[in-house]
XYZ file of C-alpha atoms in Angstrom:
408
model
C 181.663 63.400 178.704
C 184.199 60.875 180.172
C 186.263 61.992 183.022
C 187.510 61.341 185.948
C 189.874 62.801 189.074
C 192.780 62.461 191.301
C 195.008 63.294 193.854
C 198.589 62.563 193.031
C 201.481 62.932 195.968
C 204.851 61.194 196.101
C 207.447 61.033 198.321
C 206.302 60.996 201.588
C 209.005 60.094 202.946
C 206.490 58.898 206.597
C 208.092 59.301 210.468
C 211.814 61.152 208.847
C 214.662 61.736 211.443
C 215.177 64.730 210.500
C 218.711 64.758 211.401
C 220.545 67.156 212.167
C 217.872 69.476 213.446
C 217.741 67.902 217.880
C 219.283 71.476 217.981
C 216.230 73.553 217.849
C 214.508 74.126 221.019
C 211.464 71.029 221.982
C 208.835 72.150 220.382
C 209.829 73.128 216.742
C 211.768 70.471 216.248
C 208.977 68.128 217.694
C 206.149 70.044 215.284
C 209.141 68.909 212.398
C 209.402 65.299 213.760
C 205.680 65.049 213.049
C 204.787 67.054 209.689
C 205.323 64.510 207.632
C 202.425 62.937 209.378
C 200.229 66.027 209.271
C 200.911 66.158 206.147
C 199.709 63.078 204.623
C 196.520 63.828 206.322
C 196.125 67.414 204.856
C 196.615 65.353 201.468
C 194.166 63.282 202.778
C 191.778 65.803 203.979
C 191.827 67.525 200.563
C 191.530 64.499 198.310
C 187.584 63.720 200.399
C 187.520 68.140 200.270
C 187.464 67.113 196.348
C 185.251 64.168 195.686
C 188.298 63.066 194.118
C 187.743 59.242 192.763
C 191.022 57.961 193.570
C 195.026 58.887 194.717
C 197.874 57.867 193.450
C 201.146 58.037 195.669
C 204.231 57.729 193.402
C 206.966 56.049 195.376
C 209.028 56.284 198.877
C 205.478 56.356 200.908
C 208.205 55.774 204.269
C 211.139 56.863 204.351
C 212.775 54.265 205.561
C 213.747 50.514 203.997
C 212.541 49.605 207.948
C 209.368 50.900 206.961
C 208.875 51.440 210.641
C 205.270 49.914 212.857
C 204.266 53.849 213.332
C 204.311 54.583 210.235
C 202.357 52.049 208.962
C 199.835 52.369 211.092
C 199.297 55.711 210.317
C 199.276 55.370 206.790
C 196.429 52.408 207.441
C 194.587 55.299 208.755
C 194.008 57.833 206.325
C 193.896 55.350 203.973
C 190.526 54.657 206.513
C 189.500 57.812 206.225
C 189.682 57.244 202.441
C 187.879 53.996 202.119
C 185.258 55.220 203.920
C 184.052 58.199 201.100
C 184.762 55.301 199.085
C 188.055 56.250 197.217
C 190.118 54.003 196.084
C 194.652 54.417 196.583
C 197.423 53.337 193.997
C 200.329 53.074 195.326
C 204.131 51.693 194.296
C 207.131 51.454 196.664
C 210.944 53.736 195.452
C 213.696 53.318 196.586
C 213.459 54.061 199.409
C 210.112 51.573 200.869
C 211.576 48.995 198.332
C 210.524 45.136 198.443
C 213.586 43.723 198.996
C 214.195 45.568 202.817
C 213.396 43.310 205.849
C 210.100 44.684 207.483
C 206.910 44.372 209.985
C 203.610 44.663 207.657
C 200.650 45.375 208.419
C 197.677 44.849 206.799
C 195.207 47.997 204.643
C 192.555 47.991 203.511
C 190.794 47.097 201.071
C 190.764 49.867 199.563
C 193.982 50.371 198.842
C 196.244 48.746 195.669
C 200.103 49.215 196.259
C 201.738 47.671 192.714
C 204.243 45.018 193.219
C 207.651 44.534 191.965
C 206.282 43.475 188.029
C 205.528 46.604 186.100
C 201.717 45.601 185.773
C 198.380 46.915 185.486
C 195.384 48.597 188.390
C 192.531 48.589 185.863
C 189.384 51.515 187.514
C 186.092 51.534 186.882
C 183.348 54.215 187.504
C 180.066 53.968 188.121
C 179.358 55.319 184.853
C 181.355 53.112 182.800
C 184.393 55.284 182.466
C 187.091 52.869 182.628
C 191.342 53.990 183.827
C 194.433 51.705 183.152
C 197.475 52.099 185.925
C 200.459 51.460 184.984
C 203.253 50.638 188.122
C 205.918 49.356 189.357
C 207.124 48.843 193.242
C 211.140 48.893 193.842
C 212.387 45.114 193.693
C 215.389 46.807 196.222
C 216.938 50.000 196.785
C 219.442 50.184 193.623
C 217.214 50.363 190.314
C 219.163 51.792 187.699
C 217.884 49.834 184.703
C 215.810 51.539 182.487
C 212.537 50.026 183.445
C 210.351 52.355 180.845
C 211.005 49.481 178.009
C 208.568 47.540 180.595
C 206.177 48.991 180.439
C 203.065 48.312 178.085
C 200.952 51.153 175.036
C 197.430 51.834 175.736
C 195.398 50.273 175.534
C 192.044 49.075 175.927
C 190.682 51.899 178.409
C 189.479 55.263 178.141
C 191.772 56.762 180.628
C 196.250 55.666 181.240
C 198.288 57.131 183.378
C 201.117 55.807 184.303
C 202.812 55.238 187.552
C 206.774 56.007 187.907
C 209.249 56.407 190.721
C 212.154 57.974 188.614
C 215.245 59.419 187.436
C 214.396 61.964 184.426
C 217.863 61.461 182.079
C 220.300 64.855 181.786
C 218.360 67.085 184.789
C 220.002 65.957 187.862
C 222.823 63.983 189.869
C 219.095 63.280 192.612
C 220.228 59.217 192.593
C 219.702 58.011 188.864
C 217.336 55.538 189.674
C 214.771 54.118 187.005
C 216.450 56.393 183.766
C 214.187 57.437 181.809
C 213.679 60.652 178.626
C 210.366 62.630 177.958
C 210.164 60.236 174.113
C 210.718 56.963 176.084
C 206.774 58.491 178.792
C 205.390 59.862 175.784
C 205.468 57.216 172.938
C 203.887 55.025 175.428
C 200.164 56.670 174.988
C 199.630 56.968 177.976
C 196.789 60.883 179.476
C 199.060 61.278 182.509
C 202.110 60.014 184.296
C 202.218 61.130 188.384
C 205.892 60.931 188.608
C 207.906 60.538 191.452
C 211.608 60.525 193.528
C 212.287 64.358 192.805
C 211.113 66.709 195.477
C 210.790 69.518 193.659
C 207.873 70.315 191.811
C 208.133 69.882 188.076
C 206.232 69.902 185.000
C 207.747 68.100 182.715
C 205.383 68.501 179.550
C 202.032 69.712 179.040
C 200.491 67.363 176.063
C 200.687 64.973 177.860
C 201.005 66.141 181.689
C 204.151 64.517 182.830
C 204.822 65.749 186.269
C 206.434 65.659 189.942
C 205.251 67.142 192.407
C 207.619 67.156 195.084
C 207.376 66.199 198.819
C 204.352 66.719 200.865
C 206.801 68.056 203.548
C 210.501 70.016 203.356
C 212.901 67.970 205.660
C 216.126 70.620 205.135
C 217.205 73.875 203.978
C 217.530 72.591 200.003
C 214.459 71.435 199.988
C 212.413 75.236 200.205
C 209.160 76.434 199.562
C 205.403 75.240 199.219
C 205.195 71.333 199.184
C 202.008 69.447 198.385
C 200.690 67.686 195.676
C 198.626 67.604 192.814
C 194.466 67.558 191.629
C 194.199 66.510 188.060
C 191.448 66.579 186.426
C 191.303 64.254 182.862
C 188.868 64.759 180.866
C 188.051 63.880 176.692
C 188.735 67.264 175.795
C 191.931 67.581 177.989
C 194.124 67.815 181.785
C 193.502 69.864 183.881
C 195.865 70.668 187.395
C 196.276 72.470 189.806
C 198.239 73.085 192.681
C 197.541 71.812 196.905
C 200.170 72.613 199.737
C 200.594 69.775 202.115
C 203.914 71.184 204.505
C 202.981 72.128 208.305
C 206.572 73.353 208.188
C 207.584 75.890 205.079
C 211.692 75.989 204.680
C 212.468 79.276 203.334
C 215.218 81.751 202.855
C 215.315 86.363 202.200
C 218.296 88.417 201.343
C 218.180 91.831 203.268
C 220.441 94.306 201.399
C 221.467 95.552 204.504
C 223.812 98.197 202.851
C 221.803 101.391 204.135
C 221.845 100.576 207.686
C 223.982 102.715 209.766
C 223.727 101.621 213.271
C 222.075 96.999 214.595
C 218.829 99.648 215.917
C 218.030 99.882 211.103
C 219.152 96.186 211.139
C 217.408 94.887 213.756
C 214.434 95.842 212.210
C 215.114 94.634 208.539
C 215.289 91.587 210.235
C 212.425 91.698 212.261
C 210.927 92.940 208.893
C 211.853 90.239 207.523
C 210.207 87.460 209.596
C 207.057 89.333 209.156
C 207.270 88.930 206.122
C 207.707 85.762 206.077
C 205.217 84.605 208.398
C 202.228 81.672 207.066
C 198.793 81.238 208.709
C 198.554 77.507 210.394
C 202.259 76.881 209.392
C 205.719 77.412 210.790
C 208.945 78.762 208.618
C 212.429 77.533 209.046
C 214.397 80.932 207.498
C 218.010 81.008 206.231
C 218.877 85.377 206.615
C 221.588 86.804 204.514
C 222.858 89.691 205.261
C 224.233 91.643 202.341
C 226.740 94.337 201.752
C 227.076 95.190 205.957
C 229.206 98.260 205.572
C 232.546 97.382 207.578
C 232.810 100.847 209.671
C 229.885 99.089 211.820
C 232.541 97.715 214.329
C 229.629 97.896 216.839
C 227.644 95.577 214.493
C 229.843 92.657 213.376
C 231.151 91.773 216.063
C 227.235 90.849 218.000
C 226.568 89.498 214.090
C 229.236 86.920 214.681
C 229.575 86.143 217.743
C 225.723 85.520 216.835
C 224.190 87.485 219.400
C 221.703 88.902 216.902
C 220.574 85.013 215.754
C 219.793 84.570 219.108
C 218.390 87.290 220.081
C 216.125 86.893 217.290
C 215.099 83.184 218.166
C 214.191 84.667 221.456
C 210.958 86.331 220.385
C 209.604 83.121 218.330
C 210.468 80.715 221.087
C 206.887 80.352 222.348
C 205.127 81.625 218.744
C 202.187 78.751 216.763
C 202.383 79.783 213.864
C 206.339 80.574 214.411
C 209.527 81.235 211.697
C 212.861 80.045 213.439
C 215.462 81.770 211.677
C 218.218 78.450 211.877
C 220.434 80.612 210.141
C 221.707 84.306 209.845
C 224.332 84.741 207.155
C 226.423 87.859 207.049
C 228.661 89.197 204.274
C 230.415 92.910 204.852
C 230.445 95.454 201.744
C 233.939 95.900 200.162
C 234.667 98.380 197.473
C 237.091 96.786 194.795
C 237.911 98.729 192.133
C 239.401 96.070 189.626
C 240.247 98.319 187.652
C 242.431 100.207 189.717
C 244.614 96.925 191.134
C 244.814 95.505 187.218
C 246.593 98.052 186.442
C 249.025 98.758 189.802
C 250.169 95.307 189.669
C 249.415 91.696 186.824
C 249.768 89.769 190.043
C 245.724 91.368 190.737
C 245.048 90.826 187.261
C 246.245 86.593 187.139
C 244.373 86.081 190.661
C 240.829 88.277 189.271
C 241.356 85.855 185.766
C 241.754 82.230 188.272
C 238.857 83.540 190.321
C 236.137 83.950 186.832
C 237.342 80.519 186.098
C 237.090 78.177 189.708
C 234.258 76.228 189.529
C 235.587 72.836 192.031
C 235.007 74.003 194.840
C 234.252 70.255 195.953
C 237.573 69.250 195.463
C 239.247 71.319 197.542
C 236.340 70.142 200.046
C 237.696 66.417 199.363
C 239.328 66.240 202.823
C 236.129 67.094 204.422
C 234.654 65.402 202.566
C 235.860 62.321 203.622
C 235.536 63.336 207.525
C 233.015 61.444 208.559
C 230.479 64.423 210.817
C 231.721 67.144 208.935
C 230.858 65.107 205.534
C 226.319 65.570 206.750
C 226.718 68.939 206.940
C 228.704 69.710 203.464
C 225.966 67.482 201.317
C 223.531 70.367 202.118
C 226.136 72.943 199.882
C 222.878 74.274 197.004
C 224.355 75.219 193.728
C 224.446 79.200 195.441
C 226.479 78.300 198.966
C 229.070 77.098 196.443
C 229.312 80.232 194.852
C 228.743 82.437 197.625
C 232.380 80.072 198.865
C 233.346 81.313 196.068
C 233.164 84.990 196.699
C 233.220 85.450 200.773
C 236.768 83.667 200.220
C 238.149 86.091 197.067
C 236.447 89.122 199.623
C 238.696 87.025 203.029
C 241.494 87.272 200.301
C 241.983 90.737 199.186
C 240.700 92.277 202.004
C 243.754 90.884 203.412
C 245.841 91.847 201.471
C 244.976 95.410 200.768
C 245.757 96.252 204.597
C 248.519 94.817 204.451
C 249.019 97.453 201.733
């Protein structure tokens, strides 16, 4: 039976500068700064251990247009390791490392095939005669807005067909809408597998054929949560098997603590320590966000320690020298405010109108527009997730009602 096995990765973003994270302790920041390199090394190890036939890299090998010599040298080293094991590599460049930028290049071993700035076909042949066609292109410039999928040929003349595309699945998100495509576009080509890149969250868009975003190999900020890695794909004449392998050296994570029953500082502190132990990973570092919810507003000795950052500093102090650290990079809390909406509405029509306005409010971005126009503030506000915006509205509601009720 004819078959082929390969590793599919994307969005390595080698030498990512980890903007805005220099406040971390030096050892942890250095670990994070090296993490994109470590993730690639882990992927190389996995490809060798799994004895794959080849590796496909679906764009954004480098984080920046300049492609630092250090990043290129490290990539070459890992490609050489694969070459020594007889493993081929097929790679395309995306919007971050497009071909139109000016950069100094270094030579790569013969096992690496970089697709050029036009849709082309690479041919892989196994010793048993199994023939694979791989299709792809590298971005000629950063902003590729055209539907390049229309330039891909239909499957013909090989045992297996693999499409490589660094692009945007139309209608899914506001992530840079480069090289857009629809599922029907991809399925219509008749390929056995689509190796996608560009979206940093793992997603399987289709099972017949498999159309896969593997996500990026290493999370670089708190929006890129959870396990990061690549796909091991086994194509056979009878079907496709796919599995996920981890590659990240540092994991971004989050946890919610229900503090309703916390009657004092020590209990809340122990809850935080338990959350940290729960999130600790073997042989990995963790950057953790803790959200404390339903905290009793009557705990006058606890709330100042949260507001001043004292609890956060205490939790961080325990992790500074840990090799497999869980560093709490953010600690948020919300106080329990018992609101009897029905009773308030009975007291005044104003409350009924207020609650209706809050429920219908959905444009946090417009309210924050003055801040978005400030260069330094915008760097942080761009990181606001949908859950962050929902929490902001909830916190604003509680603050407003608390002040109103306390002034009565």
